[in-house]
Short mmCIF file of C-alpha atoms in Angstrom, two decimals:
data_model
loop_
_atom_site.label_atom_id
_atom_site.label_comp_id
_atom_site.label_asym_id
_atom_site.label_seq_id
_atom_site.Cartn_x
_atom_site.Cartn_y
_atom_site.Cartn_z
CA UNK I 1 -20.13 -31.81 -18.35
CA UNK I 2 -17.14 -31.10 -15.93
CA UNK I 3 -15.88 -27.80 -14.90
CA UNK I 4 -12.67 -26.56 -16.54
CA UNK I 5 -11.65 -24.64 -13.30
CA UNK I 6 -8.84 -25.83 -11.16
CA UNK I 7 -10.17 -26.65 -7.83
CA UNK I 8 -7.52 -26.33 -5.22
CA UNK I 9 -10.03 -26.80 -2.06
CA UNK I 10 -10.02 -22.75 -1.53
CA UNK I 11 -12.40 -20.99 0.31
CA UNK I 12 -15.53 -20.57 -2.22
CA UNK I 13 -14.84 -17.05 -3.10
CA UNK I 14 -11.08 -17.92 -4.10
CA UNK I 15 -12.46 -20.92 -5.90
CA UNK I 16 -14.52 -18.40 -7.93
CA UNK I 17 -11.74 -16.00 -8.54
CA UNK I 18 -10.16 -19.16 -10.01
CA UNK I 19 -12.48 -19.71 -12.41
CA UNK I 20 -10.13 -17.47 -14.67
CA UNK I 21 -7.30 -19.94 -15.09
CA UNK I 22 -3.96 -20.44 -17.86
CA UNK I 23 -2.73 -23.07 -19.87
CA UNK I 24 -0.27 -23.24 -22.51
CA UNK I 25 -2.77 -21.86 -24.93
CA UNK I 26 -3.62 -18.93 -23.17
CA UNK I 27 -6.28 -17.41 -20.44
CA UNK I 28 -9.31 -19.28 -20.09
CA UNK I 29 -12.90 -18.41 -18.49
CA UNK I 30 -14.85 -21.34 -16.75
CA UNK I 31 -17.69 -19.76 -16.36
CA UNK I 32 -17.98 -18.64 -20.59
CA UNK I 33 -21.51 -20.40 -20.77
CA UNK I 34 -24.62 -21.30 -18.77
CA UNK I 35 -23.53 -25.09 -18.72
CA UNK I 36 -20.13 -24.49 -17.65
CA UNK I 37 -21.44 -22.05 -14.82
CA UNK I 38 -23.79 -25.16 -13.74
CA UNK I 39 -20.43 -27.62 -13.94
CA UNK I 40 -18.95 -25.63 -11.56
CA UNK I 41 -21.24 -25.08 -9.02
CA UNK I 42 -21.80 -28.47 -9.22
CA UNK I 43 -18.05 -29.48 -8.50
CA UNK I 44 -17.96 -27.21 -5.61
CA UNK I 45 -21.37 -27.94 -4.34
CA UNK I 46 -19.65 -29.90 -0.88
CA UNK I 47 -18.51 -26.15 0.02
CA UNK I 48 -21.91 -24.69 0.07
CA UNK I 49 -22.71 -25.45 3.42
CA UNK I 50 -23.40 -21.51 4.13
CA UNK I 51 -26.11 -21.66 6.91
CA UNK I 52 -28.68 -19.89 4.46
CA UNK I 53 -28.24 -22.34 1.86
CA UNK I 54 -29.63 -24.97 4.00
CA UNK I 55 -32.64 -24.95 1.43
CA UNK I 56 -30.83 -25.21 -1.73
CA UNK I 57 -29.75 -28.57 -2.92
CA UNK I 58 -28.19 -29.58 -6.71
CA UNK I 59 -31.72 -30.84 -7.90
CA UNK I 60 -32.66 -27.07 -7.22
CA UNK I 61 -29.96 -26.14 -9.43
CA UNK I 62 -30.58 -28.80 -12.07
CA UNK I 63 -34.10 -27.64 -12.59
CA UNK I 64 -33.19 -24.30 -13.23
CA UNK I 65 -35.25 -23.07 -16.48
CA UNK I 66 -32.52 -21.43 -19.31
CA UNK I 67 -33.75 -17.85 -18.48
CA UNK I 68 -32.58 -18.44 -14.52
CA UNK I 69 -29.44 -20.07 -15.40
CA UNK I 70 -28.34 -17.61 -17.79
CA UNK I 71 -29.07 -15.12 -15.04
CA UNK I 72 -27.13 -16.82 -12.60
CA UNK I 73 -23.77 -17.09 -15.00
CA UNK I 74 -24.28 -13.26 -15.24
CA UNK I 75 -24.38 -12.76 -11.80
CA UNK I 76 -21.09 -15.41 -11.12
CA UNK I 77 -19.37 -13.62 -13.51
CA UNK I 78 -19.73 -10.27 -12.39
CA UNK I 79 -19.08 -11.36 -9.07
CA UNK I 80 -15.75 -13.08 -10.20
CA UNK I 81 -14.40 -9.97 -11.53
CA UNK I 82 -15.10 -7.95 -8.81
CA UNK I 83 -13.40 -10.28 -6.21
CA UNK I 84 -10.49 -10.53 -9.00
CA UNK I 85 -9.98 -6.83 -8.72
CA UNK I 86 -10.29 -6.64 -5.01
CA UNK I 87 -7.72 -9.56 -4.64
CA UNK I 88 -5.34 -7.82 -7.07
CA UNK I 89 -5.85 -4.96 -4.60
CA UNK I 90 -4.82 -6.90 -1.68
CA UNK I 91 -2.00 -8.70 -2.90
CA UNK I 92 -0.19 -6.22 -5.05
CA UNK I 93 -1.01 -8.20 -8.17
CA UNK I 94 1.53 -7.18 -10.72
CA UNK I 95 0.45 -10.01 -13.55
CA UNK I 96 -1.04 -8.14 -16.29
CA UNK I 97 -2.63 -11.57 -17.76
CA UNK I 98 -4.68 -11.61 -14.44
CA UNK I 99 -6.56 -8.43 -14.79
CA UNK I 100 -9.94 -8.35 -13.99
CA UNK I 101 -12.58 -7.13 -16.57
CA UNK I 102 -13.88 -5.04 -13.30
CA UNK I 103 -10.90 -2.38 -13.41
CA UNK I 104 -12.56 0.04 -10.91
CA UNK I 105 -11.91 -0.76 -7.17
CA UNK I 106 -14.96 0.67 -5.88
CA UNK I 107 -17.16 -0.57 -8.90
CA UNK I 108 -15.71 -4.03 -7.51
CA UNK I 109 -16.70 -3.05 -3.87
CA UNK I 110 -20.07 -2.18 -4.80
CA UNK I 111 -20.83 -5.22 -7.24
CA UNK I 112 -19.58 -7.59 -3.96
CA UNK I 113 -22.13 -5.60 -1.69
CA UNK I 114 -24.83 -5.91 -3.78
CA UNK I 115 -24.71 -9.54 -4.62
CA UNK I 116 -24.06 -10.26 -0.55
CA UNK I 117 -27.52 -7.99 0.07
CA UNK I 118 -29.31 -8.90 -2.54
CA UNK I 119 -31.74 -11.27 -0.36
CA UNK I 120 -32.55 -10.63 2.88
CA UNK I 121 -31.20 -13.51 5.64
CA UNK I 122 -33.42 -13.83 9.38
CA UNK I 123 -32.48 -16.08 12.29
CA UNK I 124 -35.29 -18.38 12.85
CA UNK I 125 -35.48 -20.29 16.19
CA UNK I 126 -35.89 -24.18 15.73
CA UNK I 127 -36.71 -26.48 18.65
CA UNK I 128 -37.96 -29.92 17.31
CA UNK I 129 -39.84 -31.84 19.65
CA UNK I 130 -37.50 -33.93 22.24
CA UNK I 131 -34.65 -32.35 20.80
CA UNK I 132 -32.59 -29.31 21.59
CA UNK I 133 -33.48 -25.65 20.85
CA UNK I 134 -31.10 -24.04 17.32
CA UNK I 135 -30.52 -21.00 15.84
CA UNK I 136 -30.79 -21.46 11.86
CA UNK I 137 -30.12 -18.58 9.43
CA UNK I 138 -33.07 -18.44 6.71
CA UNK I 139 -32.47 -16.70 3.50
CA UNK I 140 -35.32 -16.14 0.92
CA UNK I 141 -35.28 -16.18 -2.72
CA UNK I 142 -34.45 -18.65 -5.48
CA UNK I 143 -31.51 -21.19 -5.08
CA UNK I 144 -29.33 -19.04 -8.03
CA UNK I 145 -29.41 -16.22 -6.01
CA UNK I 146 -29.12 -17.11 -2.57
CA UNK I 147 -25.99 -19.06 -3.92
CA UNK I 148 -24.20 -15.89 -5.26
CA UNK I 149 -25.57 -13.84 -2.33
CA UNK I 150 -23.75 -16.70 0.04
CA UNK I 151 -20.30 -16.61 -1.83
CA UNK I 152 -20.19 -13.07 -1.89
CA UNK I 153 -21.06 -12.71 1.50
CA UNK I 154 -18.25 -15.17 2.72
CA UNK I 155 -15.72 -12.78 0.41
CA UNK I 156 -17.02 -9.82 2.33
CA UNK I 157 -15.75 -11.48 5.46
CA UNK I 158 -12.74 -12.62 3.74
CA UNK I 159 -11.60 -9.19 2.53
CA UNK I 160 -13.23 -7.58 5.91
CA UNK I 161 -10.96 -9.11 7.99
CA UNK I 162 -7.48 -10.27 8.44
CA UNK I 163 -7.99 -13.36 6.17
CA UNK I 164 -7.16 -11.00 3.46
CA UNK I 165 -3.62 -10.73 4.70
CA UNK I 166 -2.96 -14.38 3.84
CA UNK I 167 -4.11 -14.14 0.00
CA UNK I 168 -1.52 -14.37 -2.68
CA UNK I 169 -1.39 -13.91 -6.46
CA UNK I 170 0.44 -17.30 -7.92
CA UNK I 171 3.50 -16.32 -9.29
CA UNK I 172 4.24 -19.36 -11.09
CA UNK I 173 5.37 -19.09 -14.90
CA UNK I 174 1.68 -17.83 -16.56
CA UNK I 175 -0.48 -18.45 -13.90
CA UNK I 176 -3.64 -16.39 -12.72
CA UNK I 177 -4.55 -18.29 -9.95
CA UNK I 178 -5.20 -16.92 -6.32
CA UNK I 179 -4.68 -18.89 -2.90
CA UNK I 180 -4.83 -18.23 0.72
CA UNK I 181 -1.12 -18.93 2.56
CA UNK I 182 -1.93 -21.50 4.95
CA UNK I 183 1.33 -22.91 5.35
CA UNK I 184 4.27 -20.76 6.28
CA UNK I 185 6.38 -22.31 3.18
CA UNK I 186 3.61 -22.32 0.81
CA UNK I 187 4.64 -20.24 -1.94
CA UNK I 188 2.59 -21.38 -5.18
CA UNK I 189 -1.06 -22.00 -5.66
CA UNK I 190 -0.71 -25.45 -6.56
CA UNK I 191 2.73 -28.38 -6.66
CA UNK I 192 2.63 -28.29 -10.26
CA UNK I 193 3.13 -24.27 -10.33
CA UNK I 194 6.24 -24.84 -7.76
CA UNK I 195 7.70 -27.27 -10.35
CA UNK I 196 7.16 -24.82 -13.02
CA UNK I 197 8.62 -21.87 -11.02
CA UNK I 198 11.59 -24.42 -9.88
CA UNK I 199 12.21 -26.03 -13.22
CA UNK I 200 12.19 -22.05 -15.12
CA UNK I 201 14.39 -20.80 -12.41
CA UNK I 202 16.90 -23.85 -13.05
CA UNK I 203 16.58 -22.71 -16.61
CA UNK I 204 17.86 -19.46 -16.12
CA UNK I 205 20.70 -20.48 -13.68
CA UNK I 206 22.18 -22.55 -16.10
CA UNK I 207 21.65 -21.79 -19.79
CA UNK I 208 25.06 -20.61 -21.48
CA UNK I 209 25.12 -17.06 -22.17
CA UNK I 210 24.67 -15.63 -25.84
CA UNK I 211 27.65 -16.49 -28.21
#
């Protein structure tokens, strides 16, 4: 199964926000069932390079029993909804179709903090024979919980620092996605949204006034 979520190469918290997406048929949820959540995680696996996830692999995810996968899906959805609420606050998002299922700002903050702090982390010294010593971050807990916690921790950094000022709500027609503005001329989440926006502007300028 392939994920239905658009993947824009954004930071993982933004990719998670964008598991709510829209097309001509309306707004969709790419985490609406456990199999879909697993498909999304597999798709974003290359971005799971958090130092606390050294012990997590795709095999760990594929081996999750149904109960753990259900719990993982609920945790991802709760974090996703919280992140979309924070993104709406940070961007002044006016799009009613993009409104988060988490309406209260403080509830969203609490959800992110709880997810980020749900697993203990510690620094460990690793010094292999004949090699240089290195510092590694270790995380206890199961793979599913570790992944959600790592994404939440990355979100805390995103919203707690100046990177949140680069966050944008795409204003393309019907779009409900977010993106990080990584170029001064970037206005849309994707080239497709930009084309639709320019097409809509062209139509408005050239349509004939009603008789």
